[in-house]
Structures are given as C-alpha cells and as structure tokens.
XYZ file of C-alpha atoms in Angstrom:
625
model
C 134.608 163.533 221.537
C 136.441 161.276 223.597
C 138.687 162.744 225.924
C 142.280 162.822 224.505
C 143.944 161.077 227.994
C 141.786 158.386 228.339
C 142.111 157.788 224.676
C 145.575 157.378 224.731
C 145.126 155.198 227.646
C 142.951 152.985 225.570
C 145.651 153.200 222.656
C 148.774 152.295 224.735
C 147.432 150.460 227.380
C 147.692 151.549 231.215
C 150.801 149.921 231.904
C 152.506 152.734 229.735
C 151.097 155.436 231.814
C 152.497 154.189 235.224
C 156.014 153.259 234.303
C 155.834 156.669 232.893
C 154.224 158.592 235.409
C 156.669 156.639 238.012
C 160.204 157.722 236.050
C 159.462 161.265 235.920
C 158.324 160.660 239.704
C 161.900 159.587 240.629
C 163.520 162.061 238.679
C 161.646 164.800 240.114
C 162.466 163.187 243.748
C 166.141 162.932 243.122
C 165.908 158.885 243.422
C 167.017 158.534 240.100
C 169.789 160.589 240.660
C 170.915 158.951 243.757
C 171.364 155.833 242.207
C 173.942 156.906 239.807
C 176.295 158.482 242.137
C 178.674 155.300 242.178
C 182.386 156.364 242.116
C 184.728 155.995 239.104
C 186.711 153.194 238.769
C 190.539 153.130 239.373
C 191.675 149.945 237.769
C 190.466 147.984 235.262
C 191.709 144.087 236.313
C 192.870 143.579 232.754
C 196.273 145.203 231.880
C 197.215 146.127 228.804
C 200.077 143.108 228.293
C 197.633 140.774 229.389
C 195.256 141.596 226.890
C 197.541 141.347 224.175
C 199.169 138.262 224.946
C 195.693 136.617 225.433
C 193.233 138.527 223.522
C 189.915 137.586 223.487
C 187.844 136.423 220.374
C 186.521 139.867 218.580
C 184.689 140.685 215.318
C 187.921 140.607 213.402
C 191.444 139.239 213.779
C 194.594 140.363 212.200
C 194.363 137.505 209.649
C 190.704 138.613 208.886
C 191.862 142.724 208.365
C 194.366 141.196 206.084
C 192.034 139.816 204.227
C 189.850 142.588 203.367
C 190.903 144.474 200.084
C 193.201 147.524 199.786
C 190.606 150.306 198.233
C 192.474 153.791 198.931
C 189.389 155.597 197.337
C 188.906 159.691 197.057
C 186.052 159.692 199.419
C 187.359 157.766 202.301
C 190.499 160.376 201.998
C 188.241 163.354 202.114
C 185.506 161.813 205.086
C 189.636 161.845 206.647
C 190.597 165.204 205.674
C 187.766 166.695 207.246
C 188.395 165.347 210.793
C 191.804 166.031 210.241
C 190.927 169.916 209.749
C 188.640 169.724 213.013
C 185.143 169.699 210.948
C 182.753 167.097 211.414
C 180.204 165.755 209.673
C 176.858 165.555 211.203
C 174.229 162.977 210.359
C 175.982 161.939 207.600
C 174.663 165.267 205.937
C 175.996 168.646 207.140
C 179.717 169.230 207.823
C 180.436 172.168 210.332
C 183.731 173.150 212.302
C 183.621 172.570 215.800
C 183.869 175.012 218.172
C 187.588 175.943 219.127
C 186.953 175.070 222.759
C 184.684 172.841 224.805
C 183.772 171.065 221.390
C 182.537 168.042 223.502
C 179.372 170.123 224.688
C 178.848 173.213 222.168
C 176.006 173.059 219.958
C 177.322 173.325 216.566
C 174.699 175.204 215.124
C 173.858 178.457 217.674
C 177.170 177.837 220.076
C 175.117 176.833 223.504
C 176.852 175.173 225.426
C 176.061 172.522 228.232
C 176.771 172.067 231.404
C 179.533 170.017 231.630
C 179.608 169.488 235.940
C 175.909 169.216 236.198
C 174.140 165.901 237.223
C 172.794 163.790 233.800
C 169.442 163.871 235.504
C 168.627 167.183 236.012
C 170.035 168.037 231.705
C 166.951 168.141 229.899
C 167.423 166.298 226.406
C 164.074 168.153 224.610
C 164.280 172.031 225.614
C 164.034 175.641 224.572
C 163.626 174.297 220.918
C 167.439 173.086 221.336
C 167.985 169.396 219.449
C 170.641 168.044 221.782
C 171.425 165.086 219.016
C 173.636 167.388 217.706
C 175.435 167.410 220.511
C 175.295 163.578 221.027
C 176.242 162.720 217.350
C 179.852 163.092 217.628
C 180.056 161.586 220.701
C 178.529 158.398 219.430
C 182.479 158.061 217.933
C 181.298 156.441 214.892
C 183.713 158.404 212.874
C 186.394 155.923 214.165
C 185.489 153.728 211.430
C 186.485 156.169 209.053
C 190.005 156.670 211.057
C 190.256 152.949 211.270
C 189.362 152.271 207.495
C 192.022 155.001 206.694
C 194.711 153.755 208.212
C 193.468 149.754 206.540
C 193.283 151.100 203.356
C 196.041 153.653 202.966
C 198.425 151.931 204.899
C 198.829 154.716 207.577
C 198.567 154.846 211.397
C 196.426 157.164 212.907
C 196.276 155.623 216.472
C 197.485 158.467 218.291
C 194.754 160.480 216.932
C 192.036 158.076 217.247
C 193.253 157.279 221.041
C 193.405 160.892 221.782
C 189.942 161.983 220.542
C 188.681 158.778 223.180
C 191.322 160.642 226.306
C 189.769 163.977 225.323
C 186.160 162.831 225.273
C 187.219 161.065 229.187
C 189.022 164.109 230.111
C 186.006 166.718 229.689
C 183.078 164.579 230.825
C 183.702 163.361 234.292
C 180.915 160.385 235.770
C 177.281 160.845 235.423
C 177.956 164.364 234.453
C 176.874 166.566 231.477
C 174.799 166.174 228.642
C 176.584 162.618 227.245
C 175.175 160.928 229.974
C 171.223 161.764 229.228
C 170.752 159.017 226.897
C 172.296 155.390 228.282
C 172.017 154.493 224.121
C 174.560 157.240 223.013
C 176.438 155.765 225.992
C 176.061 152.236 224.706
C 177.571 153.155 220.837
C 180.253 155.464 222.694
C 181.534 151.730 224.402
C 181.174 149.738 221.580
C 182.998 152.205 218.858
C 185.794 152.465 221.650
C 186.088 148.995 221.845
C 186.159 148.629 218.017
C 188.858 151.205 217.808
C 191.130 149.908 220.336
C 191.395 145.970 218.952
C 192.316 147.304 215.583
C 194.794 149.428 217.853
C 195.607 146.911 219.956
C 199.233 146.303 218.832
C 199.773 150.014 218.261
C 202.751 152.177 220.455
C 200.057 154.567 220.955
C 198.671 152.411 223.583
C 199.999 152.666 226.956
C 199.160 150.932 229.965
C 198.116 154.487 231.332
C 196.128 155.321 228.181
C 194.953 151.371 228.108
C 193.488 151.648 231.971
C 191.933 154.845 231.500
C 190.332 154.234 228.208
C 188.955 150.840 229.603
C 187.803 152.272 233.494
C 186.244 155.258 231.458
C 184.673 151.906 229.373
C 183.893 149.851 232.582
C 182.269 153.000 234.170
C 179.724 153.832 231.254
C 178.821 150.068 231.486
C 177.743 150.199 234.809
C 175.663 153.690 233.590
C 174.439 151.056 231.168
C 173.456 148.696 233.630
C 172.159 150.538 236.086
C 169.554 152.501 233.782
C 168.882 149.708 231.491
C 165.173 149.107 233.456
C 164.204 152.729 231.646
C 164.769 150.869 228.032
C 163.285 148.032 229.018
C 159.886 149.091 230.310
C 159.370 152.832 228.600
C 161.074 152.761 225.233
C 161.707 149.056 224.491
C 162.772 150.094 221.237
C 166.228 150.316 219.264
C 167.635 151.862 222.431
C 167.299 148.853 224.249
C 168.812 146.862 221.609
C 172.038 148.964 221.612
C 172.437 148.856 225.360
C 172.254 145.089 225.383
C 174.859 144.622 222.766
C 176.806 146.811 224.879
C 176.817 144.796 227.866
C 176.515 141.484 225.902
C 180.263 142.562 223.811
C 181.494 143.834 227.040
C 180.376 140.902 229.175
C 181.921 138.396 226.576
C 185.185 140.098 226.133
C 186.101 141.020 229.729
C 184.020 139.110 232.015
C 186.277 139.334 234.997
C 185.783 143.473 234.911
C 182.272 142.896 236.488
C 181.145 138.640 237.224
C 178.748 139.603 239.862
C 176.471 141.392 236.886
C 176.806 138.565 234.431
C 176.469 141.233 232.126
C 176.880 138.679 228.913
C 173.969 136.615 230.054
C 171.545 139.510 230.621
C 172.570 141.425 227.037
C 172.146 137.918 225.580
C 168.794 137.310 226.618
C 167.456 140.372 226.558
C 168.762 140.658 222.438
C 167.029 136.901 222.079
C 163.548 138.164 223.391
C 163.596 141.540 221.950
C 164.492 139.990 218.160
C 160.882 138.562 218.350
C 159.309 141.582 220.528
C 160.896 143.965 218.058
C 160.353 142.411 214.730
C 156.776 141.260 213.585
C 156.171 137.552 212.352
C 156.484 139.435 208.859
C 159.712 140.855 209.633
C 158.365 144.527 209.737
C 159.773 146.762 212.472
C 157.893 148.188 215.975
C 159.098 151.785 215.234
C 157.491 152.606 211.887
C 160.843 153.796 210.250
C 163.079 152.183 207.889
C 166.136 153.730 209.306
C 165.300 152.431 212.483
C 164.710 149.104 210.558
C 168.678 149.032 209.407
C 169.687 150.852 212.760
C 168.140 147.062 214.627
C 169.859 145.553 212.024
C 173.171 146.614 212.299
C 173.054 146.369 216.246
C 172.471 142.782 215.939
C 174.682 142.216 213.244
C 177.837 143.738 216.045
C 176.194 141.479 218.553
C 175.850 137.978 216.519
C 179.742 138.706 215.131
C 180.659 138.446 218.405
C 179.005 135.446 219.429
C 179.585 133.694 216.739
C 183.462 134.338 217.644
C 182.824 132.881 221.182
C 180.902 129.569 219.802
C 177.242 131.280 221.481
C 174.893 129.248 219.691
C 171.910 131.739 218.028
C 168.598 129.995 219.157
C 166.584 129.228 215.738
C 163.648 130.801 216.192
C 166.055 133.812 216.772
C 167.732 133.269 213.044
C 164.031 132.721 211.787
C 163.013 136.201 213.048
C 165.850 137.909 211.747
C 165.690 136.529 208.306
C 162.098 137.521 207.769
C 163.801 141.259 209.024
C 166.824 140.929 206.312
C 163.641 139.900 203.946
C 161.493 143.117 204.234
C 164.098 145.326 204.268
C 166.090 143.742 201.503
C 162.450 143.856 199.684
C 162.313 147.544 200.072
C 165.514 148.126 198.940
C 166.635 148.775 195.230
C 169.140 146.058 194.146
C 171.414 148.860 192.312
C 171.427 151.506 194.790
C 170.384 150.159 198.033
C 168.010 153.234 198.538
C 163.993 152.145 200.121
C 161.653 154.475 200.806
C 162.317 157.554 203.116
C 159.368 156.213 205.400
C 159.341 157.140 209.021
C 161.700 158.621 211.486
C 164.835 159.101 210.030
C 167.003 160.615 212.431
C 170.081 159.815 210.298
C 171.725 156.647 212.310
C 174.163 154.366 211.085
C 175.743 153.382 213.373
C 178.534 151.231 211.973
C 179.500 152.559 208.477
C 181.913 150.578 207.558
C 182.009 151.341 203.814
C 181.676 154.200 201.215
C 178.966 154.023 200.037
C 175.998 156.503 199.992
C 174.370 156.869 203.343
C 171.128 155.931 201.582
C 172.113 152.206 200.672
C 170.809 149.940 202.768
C 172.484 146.659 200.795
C 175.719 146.146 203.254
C 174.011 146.551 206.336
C 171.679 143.855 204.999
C 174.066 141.912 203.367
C 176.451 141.647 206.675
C 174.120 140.352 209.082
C 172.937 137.590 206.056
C 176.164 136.642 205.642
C 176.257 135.891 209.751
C 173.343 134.344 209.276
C 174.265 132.040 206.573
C 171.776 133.600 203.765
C 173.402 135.818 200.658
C 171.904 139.152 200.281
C 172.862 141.444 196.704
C 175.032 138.661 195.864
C 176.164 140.940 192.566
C 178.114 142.850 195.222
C 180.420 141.687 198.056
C 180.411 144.868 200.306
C 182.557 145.942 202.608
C 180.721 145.605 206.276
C 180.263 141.954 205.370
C 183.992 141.490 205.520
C 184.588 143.186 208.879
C 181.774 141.759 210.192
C 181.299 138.396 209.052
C 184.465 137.515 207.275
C 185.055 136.464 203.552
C 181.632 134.631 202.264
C 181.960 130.400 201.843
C 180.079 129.011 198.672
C 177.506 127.416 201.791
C 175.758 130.967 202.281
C 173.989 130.740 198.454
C 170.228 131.136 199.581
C 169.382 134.783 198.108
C 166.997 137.163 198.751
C 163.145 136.818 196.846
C 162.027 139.795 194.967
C 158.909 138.796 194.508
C 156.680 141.540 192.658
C 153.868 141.908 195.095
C 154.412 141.523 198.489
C 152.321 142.240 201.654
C 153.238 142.677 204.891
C 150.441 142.340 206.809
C 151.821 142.713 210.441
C 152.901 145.577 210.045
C 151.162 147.084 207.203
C 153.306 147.745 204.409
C 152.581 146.335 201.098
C 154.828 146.661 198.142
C 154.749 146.074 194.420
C 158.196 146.539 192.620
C 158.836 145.518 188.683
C 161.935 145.849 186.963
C 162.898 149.645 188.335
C 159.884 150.785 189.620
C 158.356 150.493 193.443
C 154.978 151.591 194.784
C 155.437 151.227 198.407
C 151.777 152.023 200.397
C 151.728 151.855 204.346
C 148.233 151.050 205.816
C 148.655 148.684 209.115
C 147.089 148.797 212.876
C 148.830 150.943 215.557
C 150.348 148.043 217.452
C 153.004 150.289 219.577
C 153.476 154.010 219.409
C 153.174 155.514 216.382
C 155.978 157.695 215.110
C 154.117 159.585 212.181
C 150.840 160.653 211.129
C 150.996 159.021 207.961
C 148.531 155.971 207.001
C 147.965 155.342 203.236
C 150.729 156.967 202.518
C 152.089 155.985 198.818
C 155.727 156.352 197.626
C 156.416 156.042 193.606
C 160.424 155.437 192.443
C 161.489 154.365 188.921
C 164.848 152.681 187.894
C 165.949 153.147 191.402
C 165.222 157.516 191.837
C 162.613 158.664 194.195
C 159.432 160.488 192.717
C 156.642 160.403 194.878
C 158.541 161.262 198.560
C 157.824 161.298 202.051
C 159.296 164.526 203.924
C 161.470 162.327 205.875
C 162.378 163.796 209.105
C 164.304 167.121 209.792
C 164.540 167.557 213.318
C 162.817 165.969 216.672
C 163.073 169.462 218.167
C 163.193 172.723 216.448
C 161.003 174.979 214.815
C 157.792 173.679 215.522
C 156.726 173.682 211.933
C 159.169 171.841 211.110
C 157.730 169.024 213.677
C 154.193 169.875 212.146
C 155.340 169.172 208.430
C 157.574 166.303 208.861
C 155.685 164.558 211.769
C 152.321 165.500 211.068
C 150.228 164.101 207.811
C 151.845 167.119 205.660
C 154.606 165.806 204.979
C 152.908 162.526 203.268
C 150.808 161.525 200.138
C 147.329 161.254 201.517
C 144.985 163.570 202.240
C 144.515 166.056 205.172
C 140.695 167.185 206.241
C 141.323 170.794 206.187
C 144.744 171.328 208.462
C 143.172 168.585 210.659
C 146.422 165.523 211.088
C 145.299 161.682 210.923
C 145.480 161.884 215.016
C 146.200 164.719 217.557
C 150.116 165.632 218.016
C 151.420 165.518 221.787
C 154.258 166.549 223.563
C 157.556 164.741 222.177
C 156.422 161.750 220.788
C 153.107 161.089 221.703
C 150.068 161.247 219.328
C 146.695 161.155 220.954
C 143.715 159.277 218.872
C 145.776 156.688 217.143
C 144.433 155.799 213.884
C 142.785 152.349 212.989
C 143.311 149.595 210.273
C 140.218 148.857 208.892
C 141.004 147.052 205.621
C 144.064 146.367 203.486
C 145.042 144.014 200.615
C 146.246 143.845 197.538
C 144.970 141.932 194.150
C 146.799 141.169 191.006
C 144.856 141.327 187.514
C 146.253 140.305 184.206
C 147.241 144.022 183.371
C 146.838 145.931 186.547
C 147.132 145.199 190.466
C 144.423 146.703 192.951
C 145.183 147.818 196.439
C 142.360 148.571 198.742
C 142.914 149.850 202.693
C 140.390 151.840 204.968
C 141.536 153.468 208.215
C 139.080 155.382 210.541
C 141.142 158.543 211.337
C 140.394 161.788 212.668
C 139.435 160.794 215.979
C 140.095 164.340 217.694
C 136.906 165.820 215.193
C 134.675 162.668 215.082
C 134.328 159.186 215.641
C 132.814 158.384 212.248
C 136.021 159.968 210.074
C 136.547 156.799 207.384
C 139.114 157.477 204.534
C 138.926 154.794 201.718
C 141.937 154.884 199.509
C 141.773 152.384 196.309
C 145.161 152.072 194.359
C 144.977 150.536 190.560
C 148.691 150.170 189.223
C 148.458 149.767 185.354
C 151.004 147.168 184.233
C 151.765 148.234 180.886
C 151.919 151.298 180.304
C 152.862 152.185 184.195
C 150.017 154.522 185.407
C 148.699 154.900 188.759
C 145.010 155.721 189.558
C 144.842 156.567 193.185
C 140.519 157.239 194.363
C 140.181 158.954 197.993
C 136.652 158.652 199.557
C 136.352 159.872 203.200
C 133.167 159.791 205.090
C 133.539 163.146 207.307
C 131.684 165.666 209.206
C 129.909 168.411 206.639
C 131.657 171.326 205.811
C 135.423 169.998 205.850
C 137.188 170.295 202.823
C 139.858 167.413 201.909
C 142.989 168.300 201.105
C 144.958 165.381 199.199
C 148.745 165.638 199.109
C 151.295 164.473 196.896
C 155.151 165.371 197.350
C 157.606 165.414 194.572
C 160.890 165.688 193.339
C 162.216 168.240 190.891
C 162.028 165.294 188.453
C 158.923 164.486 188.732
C 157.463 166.547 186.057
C 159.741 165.316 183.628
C 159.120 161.519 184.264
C 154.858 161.636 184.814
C 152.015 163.546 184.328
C 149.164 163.790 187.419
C 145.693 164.698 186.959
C 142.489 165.098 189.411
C 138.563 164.580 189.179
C 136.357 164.966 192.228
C 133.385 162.773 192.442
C 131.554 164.271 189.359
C 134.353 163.669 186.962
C 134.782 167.551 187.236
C 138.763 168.692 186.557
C 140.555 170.093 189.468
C 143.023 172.398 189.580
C 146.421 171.609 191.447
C 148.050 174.098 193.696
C 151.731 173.662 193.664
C 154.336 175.023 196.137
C 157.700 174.642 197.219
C 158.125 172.907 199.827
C 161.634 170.393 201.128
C 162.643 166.887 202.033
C 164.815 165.756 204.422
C 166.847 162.900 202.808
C 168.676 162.880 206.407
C 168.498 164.600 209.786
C 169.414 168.626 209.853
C 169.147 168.393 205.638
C 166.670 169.932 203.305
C 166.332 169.308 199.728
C 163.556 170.876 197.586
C 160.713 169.221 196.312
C 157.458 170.710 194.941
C 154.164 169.795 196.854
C 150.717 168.997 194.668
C 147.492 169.903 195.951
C 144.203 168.697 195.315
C 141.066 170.035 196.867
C 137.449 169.281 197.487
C 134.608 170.010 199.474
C 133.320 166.790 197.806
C 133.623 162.864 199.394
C 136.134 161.693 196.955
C 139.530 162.395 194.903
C 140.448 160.451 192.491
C 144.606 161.136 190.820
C 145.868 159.370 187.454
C 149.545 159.444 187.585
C 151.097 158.429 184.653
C 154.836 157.643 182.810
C 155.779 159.565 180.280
C-alpha cells in the first residue's frame, strides 16, 4: 500500500504541502505574530456629520427601506424576544442563555472560557475536543438583521441596543487579541454586519460622534487584520473564506476609501471576487467545497458584494455574470420550488450569513432569488422574497428569464446528477476529487417526495467534538452507499484532511421510455488495496416510482460489504425497501437508531438500514407506496 503522505501529495499536489508546512513554520517562529502587532487606530478620517451629509452609495437607501413591505409577523417578534431576554440562538438551531459575564468568550455549552488578552496566534481554533464556532457564531453579528428587520417591520427603534451590543463586542476584545481574531473570515462578517447595521442607523440619536469613531476605528482596525492575513485565504484555504474577506475589503474600500488609499483595498477585493467566481465555481456551476450550504454561503457573499457595486456603477465583467448564473442554476436545480429545501449534502456547518427573511433556515429560494435579481435573471418567480428587496431592490418586468427545471440534469464537473419530477428528487453524487474533499461520501443517493426528505445524508454535527461524531457524519456512515466492513471510502486525517482520495471512474445518466438508468464507478478504498472498484447502477421506474439501486465492488477476499441507507421516521410509511445479494437470495435488514443533523450542534432521529454480504453485489428495490 502506498504510503498515506506521499499519497496525499499526489492527491493535492506539492504546492499544498509547502504553503502549509511554511504557515505553521511562522506561527511556530512568532513571525506571524509579529506582523500583526500594528497599533489601534485613533481616528477614523470620516466623522460622523460628514457621513451623513454625504453618504456614500450602499445596498439600500431610505427610499428603498420604504419600499419594502410592513410584515410584523410572530416569528420575527419571537427571533426578537429572545435577544431581548439575553438567549441566543446558535446555528440557527439551538437557543441557549449566555453566560452572565464575559459572554463574548464563554463557551455556551461547558462554560470555558478564552483568553481574552492572549495573542490570536498562539489560540488554537481545533483543541481539547472544544468547537470554538460556538464561540465565533455570535460574534459573526448576524443577528443584527433580525434587530434591524424588527425595528422595519414593527415600526420600533432598537438602535441603542444594536449599537451597544457592537461597543460591548469593541470593549472586551482589544487588537489581535482573543479568540475573535483566529479566523480573519469571522472577522470579515463581524465588518460587514456592522456596517449593515449602522447605515440603517445612520440617522438614529443613538449615534454619536464618540460611538460613530469608535465603532468605525474598531471597523478600520479589523480591516487591516483582514488585509494583512488575507495571503493565508488565498494560498491555503482559497475557499468561501476568501470570498468573505474580499467582500470585506471590496464594501469597505468602496464606501470609505480615504480610511486606507495606500491599500486600494476596493481594487484588490474586486479582483480577487472576479477570479475566484470562476476558481470557485465549476463551468457547470457546481461548488469547490462539496457542500450545498457552502454553495448558498458563496452565494450570498457575492450577492452583498455585487449590491454594492452595482450602487457605485462597477461594471460586473460577463464572463463573471456567466459563472454565477450557471451557480444560481445548480443550486436553484437542487432546490424544491415550494420549500426551498435541497439535499443535506456536505458540510453543513449552519451559515447564513445574511438572513434577511423568515423563512425556514432550510430554504434556499431567497438567497437564490436575490443575487438573480442582481443579476438580471428571475428565480421562484411565484414568490417575491424578502432578501431580494434589501438586496437588489423591487424587481422591473426586464428580469423575466426563469430558472429551467429540467427533469434530468447532470453535472458533470462536479459530479452531481439529478433527476426531479413533479415532487420527487433523486439526487446521486459521483464526481473526481478536484480540491479537498470534505466527506467520504461518493455514490451517495438522496430520495425526497413532494418536497420532504426520505433517503438523508447525516449532515454535519460538529467539526470538533466527540470523535464519533466526526466518524459518523464525516466518514462514509453517515451516507447511502456501502462501507467494506468499518473500512471509509478514503483514510480520515487530522482536521480536514482525508488521505487516499477516491477516483471517478464512470458516471452518466440515460433516460428510457419508463425508467432512467444511472451508472458511476469509483475506485475507493485505497488505504486496503489498490484494486477496491465499487459499481453502483441506479434504475428509477417512472411510473409507478421505484428505485432499484445494484452495488458490485471488486475487493480483497474476506471483507464483508456493508450497504447503508439512512431514513426518516417517515420513511416506512411512504416506501417499502427490499435486498437480494448476488444469488437472488433475501437479506435481512438490520435497523438502528441512529440521528441527522439538519444544522450544526442539532440532532434529529432517523432510523439507519443495513444490508450485508460477504458476496460482490447488493442489489435494493425501493418502492412508493
């Protein structure tokens, strides 16, 4: 067997092993820390007078608040009475109190607490089994959208609050210090919910010159954290953390240009967002992380971005528009029309960003529907949601292209290939490892009818916790294919690394008359052979809807597969599933209780279905009652 090291290598290519190798080098050497030692700043060159008798094209206007409908709904009031009585919700999932002192930097769920006065650079963000994004996820300060949306639709001012939750955040996290500092892209949404906040503040009595100059040094300050760091994002992650600290020195750069003109910080967050929409997104559209989440959580950053160039007349190249519609496409073709939910696929680490509606967390259709509008393309035109009116103002009769949802689609860059008629979806993931994959989870099927999941991936619970918890939701057991006895597709690593990536070998779809056949081969199983082939052939039975779903794997003797299927509590009242080995003999399924994770830090039941044999095949019938 190949050694694991020099497989990777291979896999991610050598460049990924010296930037890496050289980070932790300068971390390790204190250079990293030396070059964020800069001192705070003591005046921001923009007062607070000037800024409001010139203000500079933003996202919205006052005309264009006015213009969005009054909607004083039950569960906007509630997301508000829960701040209100100092809870907070995290993830979008759990809601917990926070701690009755040092909130900023207690873990909400066993009461550590971090370091407040210690250098960002010597925190460690993955340790002891400790998830610091708990820690992080208020500080992102999305929940200002619910403060802000409050005060729109209820006709209330909240400003004082809002603008003391920023001065208490500045007050107990001096420069380059703590635990909010680890990550330049919680540091990125921190600056750009602030700077949401304040313009639909901006007229408020709330806002004083003091509170205006330190809210706006504390702003200028996390920039230049921004700035300075942005190399890590660009050469090791280049993922949606890059994106996010781009728009954040793009918006910035646009909007107060004279805080820093040496950095020309709107040219650089401009061009690195132009060549990152087509590094990023495949020629199909499909995204470099795997995830769907992740998908929305590009989405939305460049939907903040684009709003705010199209408000300063920034032309968006074409062949940037062109990328970003085939992105709108996949995701808009993995959505349901009626709920907005697509498959639970990938990491799901529960982001969003920029809610700026009420609907469930789940419904990917404003997000989409926003950055169309931008873009001049309607998206779940039944609907006219509420992001698209913040973001992109009220739609003009010109934006009437609409989305295709084509039955059968196939996705070919980045593996995904979809069949969806009338209600039901049968979404199958079988594509080469082009970057860094996030889960062990190739050939992978999900099943939903009339818009309700039934055949489910795990999701993802936590990036660091109980380590079987990482095994389950990380690891092939949390998916619907098969396992060679507790063997994963490829060999977990440390964080996110996976060692013996798994290989594309095949995968396309055909349409029949009365059924449509998918057929994809991966060679998997690296870290026990070299010669591990699983086959999976999918026939979908038009009428009545039935599923047939034949595993072969060529494998070393004496390995027994294991094929998986996760379900709701439903699912036994909607289908019936049955299994034959090679020989047409019956097998038995095992059935135990296992959980989802619909978001991050939540667990839902399901029931998993197990199929064994020491055989070479599998072969499921899954079938509507």
């Amino acid at each position: 067997m190949q050694n694991k090291h020099l497989a990777l290598l291979q896999d991610a290519g050598p460049g990924f092993y010296i930037r890496r190798s050289g980070h932790m080098l300068q971390k390790r050497l204190g250079i990293l820390k030396r070059r964020n030692v800069f001192k705070p700043t003591s005046l921001f060159p923009v007062s607070l007078q000037e800024w409001r008798e010139h203000p500079r094209p933003f996202v919205f206007d006052a005309n264009g608040i006015t213009a969005i409908p009054k909607n004083p709904n039950p569960i906007l009031q509630q997301k508000w009475d829960v701040l209100q009585a100092g809870h907070f919700t995290y993830f979008h999932g759990q809601t917990l109190p926070l701690a009755s002192s040092d909130s900023w930097h207690t873990h909400p769920l066993d009461g550590y607490r971090y370091d407040q006065d210690t250098h960002w650079t010597e925190i460690p963000d993955l340790a002891e089994g400790r998830d610091i994004k708990w820690i992080w996820e208020r500080a992102r300060f999305c929940h200002l959208y619910t403060v802000t949306r409050h005060d729109h639709h209820f006709g209330q001012d909240h400003s004082a609050w809002a603008i003391n939750e920023i001065l208490d955040w500045i007050e107990h996290n001096p420069l380059h210090k703590g635990p909010h500092y680890v990550s330049a892209q919680e540091v990125a949404l921190r600056v750009l919910n602030w700077l949401f906040a304040i313009h639909y503040y901006s007229q408020s009595t709330a806002l004083t010159e003091q509170k205006w100059q330190r809210i706006m040094c504390s702003i200028a300050d996390q920039i230049r954290h921004i700035h300075v760091n942005i190399g890590f994002s660009q050469k090791l992650v280049r993922n949606n953390h890059l994106l996010t600290e781009a728009a954040a020195l793009f918006v910035f750069g646009c909007l107060f240009p004279e805080a820093d003109p040496k950095s020309h910080l709107k040219e650089k967050g401009w061009k690195i967002l132009r060549s990152e929409a087509l590094y990023q997104f495949a020629p199909d559209g499909t995204y470099l992380q795997y995830a769907l989440n992740y998908h929305r959580v590009a989405l939305q950053v460049f939907t903040y971005a684009i709003a705010v160039a199209v408000k300063h007349q920034i032309t968006i190249p074409v062949h940037m528009q062109e990328r970003l519609h085939k992105a709108l496409d996949f995701l808009a073709a993995c959505s349901d029309s009626d709920s907005g939910l697509a498959p639970n696929y990938g990491h799901n680490d529960g982001s969003l960003f920029f809610r700026l509606n009420d609907h469930a967390y789940a419904d990917h259709r404003p997000s989409i529907q926003a950055l169309g509008q931008l873009l001049g393309r309607s998206y779940f035109a039944a609907d006219l949601f509420e992001d698209t009116l913040w973001m992109a103002g009220t739609p003009s009769d010109e934006a009437v292209r609409k989305e295709k949802r084509t039955q059968l689609r196939s996705f070919t860059d980045g593996g995904y290939y979809l069949y969806r008629d009338g209600g039901h979806l049968t979404f199958i993931r079988c594509g080469e490892q082009k970057h860094r994959p996030a889960q062990a989870d190739q050939l992978h099927l999900d099943i939903h009818l009339h818009g309700e999941p039934l055949v489910i991936d795990a999701g993802t619970y936590t990036y660091n916790g109980d380590p079987k918890d990482i095994a389950y939701c990380f690891g092939t057991a949390g998916h619907n294919t098969i396992m060679l006895e507790n063997n994963d597709q490829m060999l977990k690593g440390p964080r996110f690394i996976w060692f013996y990536w798994t290989r594309c070998l095949q995968a396309d779809w055909k349409e029949l008359d009365d059924k449509i056949i998918f057929n994809g081969s991966i060679r998997a199983f690296r870290q026990i052979g070299s010669s591990v082939v699983h086959h999976r052939q999918v026939v979908i039975q038009k009428q009545p809807l039935a599923w047939s779903i034949e595993d072969t794997v060529q494998r070393p003797a004496n390995l027994v597969i294991h094929q998986l299927w996760h379900v709701t509590d439903v699912f036994f009242d909607r289908c019936t599933i049955t299994a034959v080995d090679e020989n047409g003999q019956t097998l038995t399924p095992v059935l135990s209780d296992t959980y989802y994770a619909p978001t991050y830090g939540v667990k839902k039941h399901c029931r998993q279905i197990t199929f064994s044999t020491a055989g070479k095949s599998i072969t499921t019938h899954i079938t509507q009652r």
